[in-house]
């Protein structure tokens, strides 16, 4: 069972929820809509849920990464996040019961590090929700699990795999995504190519712009050169700055310059400006603020 412990509504309409499980481990979910002009149908709303309480991947730009890992969430706890958020937005008449929705596992945790529960959840969600439009999972690139996932998903599930790349260079990526020391960019993209071919879907490769770190034109060119336009699509994200974490947000214009460069290589590119910036909308930010135990661990690692 999960317990709702906090709820915040942002000026842009997104709502962030903080939960804890029966052991007191905290995690987050977010309801949001994307702007109509961003390449995703506006008729669909989104619920971003957590797959773990905390995370062991240690990405340096992420408040959850600084907090460390607490526990894997059972499939049932992922389902409960959807039910609580959905009940809330329907009861509040923000959304209707008949509106289709996407579920994205991009909250706290690395979904493929909690593989069995995430695959079980995908099967449950596929059977249970007749308004479910799509399930998406975002991974830092646990290469063997990407190969396995291509075999284990429900055959009729509308599914999208996101791979967080954030740099075209292994050495640079390893500086802020330590998993790169275990799985190189090339190995992750090889798994992504396999997944795209096996599932007959485009894999979406995401690029989080960090001011002064990975935001030059050369980065954009080299990122595009790594990918195959017939297997991958791309998404540019602008970092949601977190107090105490040493990365800054680029101007929106940098995101659109990246888009132009990558599009010139024949890719579909989506630019995501962050949702919920006034409610600690970035992964782990709300928990860092409201749960002292996590906050202590965050601060002790800075
Ligand atoms: S970005 Fe994702 S994988 Fe990396 S530490 Fe944060 S929650 Fe974990």
Short mmCIF file of C-alpha atoms and ligand atoms in Angstrom, two decimals:
data_model
loop_
_atom_site.label_atom_id
_atom_site.label_comp_id
_atom_site.label_asym_id
_atom_site.label_seq_id
_atom_site.Cartn_x
_atom_site.Cartn_y
_atom_site.Cartn_z
CA UNK A 1 0.00 0.00 0.00
CA UNK A 2 1.17 3.52 -0.70
CA UNK A 3 0.34 6.64 1.23
CA UNK A 4 0.00 10.07 -0.37
CA UNK A 5 2.11 12.43 1.71
CA UNK A 6 2.30 15.59 -0.39
CA UNK A 7 0.75 17.20 -3.46
CA UNK A 8 1.78 20.35 -5.33
CA UNK A 9 0.16 22.03 -8.32
CA UNK A 10 2.30 24.10 -10.70
CA UNK A 11 1.33 27.21 -12.60
CA UNK A 12 1.52 25.22 -15.84
CA UNK A 13 -1.15 22.81 -14.51
CA UNK A 14 1.12 19.86 -13.78
CA UNK A 15 0.68 18.24 -10.36
CA UNK A 16 3.39 16.48 -8.41
CA UNK A 17 2.56 13.80 -5.85
CA UNK A 18 4.85 12.36 -3.18
CA UNK A 19 4.13 8.94 -1.72
CA UNK A 20 5.66 6.60 0.77
CA UNK A 21 5.40 2.82 0.98
CA UNK A 22 4.76 0.73 4.09
CA UNK A 23 8.49 0.88 4.95
CA UNK A 24 8.51 4.68 4.81
CA UNK A 25 10.45 4.87 1.52
CA UNK A 26 9.42 7.89 -0.53
CA UNK A 27 8.83 8.28 -4.27
CA UNK A 28 7.06 10.60 -6.68
CA UNK A 29 4.58 10.79 -9.55
CA UNK A 30 3.62 13.70 -11.81
CA UNK A 31 0.51 14.46 -13.87
CA UNK A 32 1.11 16.77 -16.80
CA UNK A 33 0.10 17.74 -20.29
CA UNK A 34 2.48 18.72 -23.04
CA UNK A 35 1.92 21.86 -25.12
CA UNK A 36 -0.19 21.25 -28.25
CA UNK A 37 2.63 22.10 -30.65
CA UNK A 38 5.19 19.60 -29.50
CA UNK A 39 4.60 16.65 -31.77
CA UNK A 40 2.59 14.54 -29.30
CA UNK A 41 -1.24 14.49 -29.54
CA UNK A 42 -2.74 16.98 -27.06
CA UNK A 43 -5.78 14.73 -26.63
CA UNK A 44 -3.63 12.49 -24.39
CA UNK A 45 -2.45 13.38 -20.88
CA UNK A 46 0.57 11.93 -19.10
CA UNK A 47 1.35 10.35 -15.76
CA UNK A 48 5.02 9.97 -14.91
CA UNK A 49 5.50 7.35 -12.18
CA UNK A 50 8.42 5.94 -10.20
CA UNK A 51 9.80 2.41 -10.53
CA UNK A 52 12.06 2.61 -7.45
CA UNK A 53 12.28 4.59 -4.22
CA UNK A 54 15.56 6.35 -4.90
CA UNK A 55 18.05 5.18 -7.50
CA UNK A 56 21.50 3.61 -7.56
CA UNK A 57 22.61 4.97 -10.95
CA UNK A 58 24.16 8.12 -9.47
CA UNK A 59 23.58 10.53 -12.37
CA UNK A 60 25.24 13.73 -11.23
CA UNK A 61 22.52 16.10 -12.47
CA UNK A 62 19.70 14.26 -10.68
CA UNK A 63 18.42 14.88 -7.16
CA UNK A 64 17.32 11.24 -6.94
CA UNK A 65 20.80 10.09 -7.91
CA UNK A 66 22.33 12.07 -5.04
CA UNK A 67 19.84 10.58 -2.59
CA UNK A 68 20.81 6.97 -3.33
CA UNK A 69 18.75 3.81 -3.54
CA UNK A 70 16.11 2.71 -1.02
CA UNK A 71 13.96 0.00 -2.61
CA UNK A 72 12.48 -1.51 -5.76
CA UNK A 73 8.76 -0.85 -6.14
CA UNK A 74 6.52 -3.85 -6.68
CA UNK A 75 4.35 -3.80 -9.81
CA UNK A 76 1.34 -3.22 -7.58
CA UNK A 77 2.85 0.02 -6.22
CA UNK A 78 3.34 1.28 -9.78
CA UNK A 79 -0.31 0.49 -10.50
CA UNK A 80 -1.39 2.28 -7.30
CA UNK A 81 0.45 5.44 -8.35
CA UNK A 82 -1.63 5.51 -11.53
CA UNK A 83 -4.86 4.89 -9.65
CA UNK A 84 -4.26 7.59 -7.03
CA UNK A 85 -3.20 10.22 -9.57
CA UNK A 86 -5.97 9.32 -11.99
CA UNK A 87 -8.66 9.32 -9.29
CA UNK A 88 -7.43 12.74 -8.14
CA UNK A 89 -7.45 14.43 -11.55
CA UNK A 90 -10.81 12.87 -12.47
CA UNK A 91 -12.43 13.82 -9.11
CA UNK A 92 -11.01 17.35 -9.51
CA UNK A 93 -12.52 17.47 -13.03
CA UNK A 94 -9.11 18.23 -14.50
CA UNK A 95 -9.43 15.22 -16.80
CA UNK A 96 -12.35 13.02 -17.77
CA UNK A 97 -12.59 9.29 -17.15
CA UNK A 98 -12.77 8.66 -20.88
CA UNK A 99 -9.66 10.65 -21.84
CA UNK A 100 -6.74 8.54 -23.00
CA UNK A 101 -3.48 8.72 -21.08
CA UNK A 102 0.17 7.74 -21.34
CA UNK A 103 2.11 6.20 -18.48
CA UNK A 104 5.80 7.05 -18.46
CA UNK A 105 8.27 5.37 -16.13
CA UNK A 106 10.55 8.39 -15.84
CA UNK A 107 10.06 9.25 -12.18
CA UNK A 108 12.43 8.05 -9.51
CA UNK A 109 14.52 5.01 -10.34
CA UNK A 110 16.03 3.17 -13.29
CA UNK A 111 13.16 0.97 -14.55
CA UNK A 112 15.38 -1.71 -16.05
CA UNK A 113 17.17 -2.14 -12.69
CA UNK A 114 13.79 -3.32 -11.36
CA UNK A 115 13.20 -5.39 -14.45
CA UNK A 116 10.79 -8.13 -13.32
CA UNK A 117 8.42 -5.74 -11.57
CA UNK A 118 8.43 -3.32 -14.50
CA UNK A 119 7.62 -6.04 -17.04
CA UNK A 120 4.91 -7.38 -14.72
CA UNK A 121 3.51 -3.85 -14.43
CA UNK A 122 3.48 -3.47 -18.24
CA UNK A 123 1.35 -6.61 -18.51
CA UNK A 124 -1.01 -5.45 -15.70
CA UNK A 125 -1.44 -1.98 -17.22
CA UNK A 126 -2.01 -3.41 -20.68
CA UNK A 127 -4.84 -5.61 -19.39
CA UNK A 128 -6.40 -3.22 -16.86
CA UNK A 129 -6.77 0.23 -18.42
CA UNK A 130 -8.91 0.54 -21.49
CA UNK A 131 -8.04 4.25 -21.81
CA UNK A 132 -4.29 3.54 -21.78
CA UNK A 133 -2.75 4.97 -24.94
CA UNK A 134 0.91 4.15 -24.43
CA UNK A 135 3.48 3.01 -21.86
CA UNK A 136 6.99 4.46 -22.04
CA UNK A 137 10.13 3.51 -20.15
CA UNK A 138 13.24 5.63 -19.91
CA UNK A 139 16.58 3.97 -19.27
CA UNK A 140 20.16 5.17 -18.86
CA UNK A 141 21.08 2.14 -20.95
CA UNK A 142 21.28 -1.17 -19.09
CA UNK A 143 22.28 -2.91 -22.30
CA UNK A 144 21.45 -6.59 -21.53
CA UNK A 145 18.03 -5.62 -20.18
CA UNK A 146 17.18 -3.66 -23.35
CA UNK A 147 17.78 -6.81 -25.41
CA UNK A 148 15.62 -8.82 -22.99
CA UNK A 149 12.83 -6.24 -22.87
CA UNK A 150 12.34 -6.52 -26.61
CA UNK A 151 11.32 -10.16 -26.03
CA UNK A 152 9.28 -9.79 -22.82
CA UNK A 153 6.78 -6.97 -23.46
CA UNK A 154 3.12 -7.78 -24.17
CA UNK A 155 2.82 -8.16 -27.95
CA UNK A 156 -0.13 -5.77 -28.26
CA UNK A 157 1.18 -3.04 -25.93
CA UNK A 158 1.68 0.39 -27.46
CA UNK A 159 5.17 0.97 -26.06
CA UNK A 160 8.00 3.47 -26.41
CA UNK A 161 11.57 2.99 -25.22
CA UNK A 162 13.55 6.10 -24.29
CA UNK A 163 17.32 5.97 -23.94
CA UNK A 164 18.97 8.84 -22.02
CA UNK A 165 22.22 9.58 -23.85
CA UNK A 166 22.98 13.23 -23.02
CA UNK A 167 26.41 13.21 -24.68
CA UNK A 168 28.00 11.71 -27.81
CA UNK A 169 31.30 11.06 -25.98
CA UNK A 170 31.91 8.19 -23.50
CA UNK A 171 34.46 10.09 -21.40
CA UNK A 172 32.24 13.13 -21.02
CA UNK A 173 29.10 11.08 -20.39
CA UNK A 174 30.87 9.04 -17.72
CA UNK A 175 31.55 12.28 -15.82
CA UNK A 176 27.84 12.77 -15.14
CA UNK A 177 26.44 9.28 -15.89
CA UNK A 178 28.71 6.71 -14.20
CA UNK A 179 26.86 3.79 -15.86
CA UNK A 180 28.84 4.67 -19.03
CA UNK A 181 31.88 2.98 -17.46
CA UNK A 182 29.94 -0.29 -17.55
CA UNK A 183 27.99 0.12 -20.80
CA UNK A 184 29.53 2.28 -23.52
CA UNK A 185 27.44 4.52 -25.77
CA UNK A 186 28.02 2.17 -28.71
CA UNK A 187 26.81 -0.87 -26.73
CA UNK A 188 23.69 0.97 -25.60
CA UNK A 189 22.90 2.08 -29.15
CA UNK A 190 23.45 -1.44 -30.45
CA UNK A 191 20.80 -2.64 -27.98
CA UNK A 192 18.57 0.25 -29.06
CA UNK A 193 18.89 -0.77 -32.73
CA UNK A 194 17.95 -4.35 -31.81
CA UNK A 195 14.94 -3.12 -29.82
CA UNK A 196 13.73 -0.86 -32.65
CA UNK A 197 13.95 -3.64 -35.23
CA UNK A 198 12.43 -6.31 -32.97
CA UNK A 199 9.45 -4.19 -31.88
CA UNK A 200 9.10 -2.24 -35.12
CA UNK A 201 9.09 1.05 -33.18
CA UNK A 202 11.31 4.08 -33.15
CA UNK A 203 13.48 4.26 -30.03
CA UNK A 204 13.60 7.80 -28.70
CA UNK A 205 17.07 8.95 -27.69
CA UNK A 206 17.00 11.86 -25.28
CA UNK A 207 19.57 14.59 -24.80
CA UNK A 208 19.48 16.67 -21.62
CA UNK A 209 21.20 19.99 -22.19
CA UNK A 210 23.45 21.03 -19.31
CA UNK A 211 24.70 24.59 -19.55
CA UNK A 212 28.39 24.80 -20.48
CA UNK A 213 28.80 21.01 -20.37
CA UNK A 214 27.24 19.36 -23.45
CA UNK A 215 25.62 22.24 -25.30
CA UNK A 216 27.91 23.14 -28.24
CA UNK A 217 27.03 22.82 -31.92
CA UNK A 218 29.71 20.13 -32.20
CA UNK A 219 27.89 18.06 -29.60
CA UNK A 220 24.71 18.28 -31.65
CA UNK A 221 26.47 17.22 -34.88
CA UNK A 222 28.30 14.30 -33.22
CA UNK A 223 25.13 13.16 -31.42
CA UNK A 224 23.20 13.05 -34.70
CA UNK A 225 26.02 11.17 -36.47
CA UNK A 226 25.77 8.33 -33.92
CA UNK A 227 22.15 7.54 -34.73
CA UNK A 228 20.18 5.97 -37.57
CA UNK A 229 17.14 8.07 -38.60
CA UNK A 230 15.19 4.96 -39.64
CA UNK A 231 15.50 3.44 -36.12
CA UNK A 232 15.79 6.38 -33.73
CA UNK A 233 14.00 9.62 -33.05
CA UNK A 234 15.33 12.27 -30.71
CA UNK A 235 14.18 14.47 -27.86
CA UNK A 236 15.96 17.51 -26.51
CA UNK A 237 15.32 18.34 -22.86
CA UNK A 238 16.21 21.47 -20.94
CA UNK A 239 17.58 20.78 -17.49
CA UNK A 240 15.38 21.75 -14.56
CA UNK A 241 17.95 23.42 -12.25
CA UNK A 242 18.00 22.07 -8.68
CA UNK A 243 19.39 24.10 -5.76
CA UNK A 244 22.69 22.62 -4.64
CA UNK A 245 23.35 20.59 -7.81
CA UNK A 246 26.05 22.19 -9.96
CA UNK A 247 24.35 22.23 -13.37
CA UNK A 248 22.53 25.11 -15.02
CA UNK A 249 19.70 25.52 -17.48
CA UNK A 250 20.48 26.67 -21.02
CA UNK A 251 18.40 29.32 -22.75
CA UNK A 252 15.46 27.92 -24.71
CA UNK A 253 17.22 29.17 -27.87
CA UNK A 254 20.02 26.62 -27.33
CA UNK A 255 17.44 23.83 -27.34
CA UNK A 256 15.98 25.05 -30.61
CA UNK A 257 19.46 25.43 -32.16
CA UNK A 258 20.14 21.78 -31.22
CA UNK A 259 16.84 20.83 -32.81
CA UNK A 260 17.73 22.54 -36.09
CA UNK A 261 21.12 20.82 -36.27
CA UNK A 262 19.76 17.36 -35.51
CA UNK A 263 16.83 17.80 -37.88
CA UNK A 264 19.32 18.57 -40.65
CA UNK A 265 20.45 14.92 -40.36
CA UNK A 266 16.92 13.70 -41.11
CA UNK A 267 15.63 13.07 -37.57
CA UNK A 268 12.29 13.77 -36.00
CA UNK A 269 13.16 16.00 -33.00
CA UNK A 270 10.98 16.96 -30.06
CA UNK A 271 12.04 19.79 -27.75
CA UNK A 272 10.77 19.42 -24.18
CA UNK A 273 10.79 22.48 -22.01
CA UNK A 274 10.41 21.22 -18.43
CA UNK A 275 6.99 20.93 -16.78
CA UNK A 276 6.29 21.91 -13.20
CA UNK A 277 9.37 24.08 -12.62
CA UNK A 278 7.69 25.81 -9.68
CA UNK A 279 6.78 22.50 -7.95
CA UNK A 280 10.18 20.80 -7.99
CA UNK A 281 9.09 19.01 -11.19
CA UNK A 282 12.50 17.43 -11.86
CA UNK A 283 13.06 13.84 -10.74
CA UNK A 284 13.69 13.67 -6.99
CA UNK A 285 13.38 17.40 -6.37
CA UNK A 286 10.17 17.27 -4.35
CA UNK A 287 11.33 14.35 -2.22
CA UNK A 288 14.61 16.15 -1.58
CA UNK A 289 12.60 19.09 -0.29
CA UNK A 290 10.07 17.32 1.90
CA UNK A 291 11.73 14.12 3.17
CA UNK A 292 14.53 14.91 5.61
CA UNK A 293 16.10 11.41 5.37
CA UNK A 294 16.58 11.75 1.61
CA UNK A 295 17.65 15.37 1.95
CA UNK A 296 20.38 14.43 4.43
CA UNK A 297 21.75 11.87 2.00
CA UNK A 298 21.56 14.35 -0.86
CA UNK A 299 23.39 17.02 1.06
CA UNK A 300 26.03 14.68 2.50
CA UNK A 301 27.08 13.71 -1.04
CA UNK A 302 27.51 17.28 -2.29
S1 LIG B 1 18.41 10.31 -13.89
FE1 LIG B 1 17.18 8.45 -13.61
S2 LIG B 1 18.70 6.81 -13.66
FE2 LIG B 1 19.86 8.69 -13.28
S3 LIG B 1 20.01 8.83 -11.02
FE3 LIG B 1 18.16 9.99 -11.66
S4 LIG B 1 16.49 8.52 -11.45
FE4 LIG B 1 18.39 7.35 -11.51
#
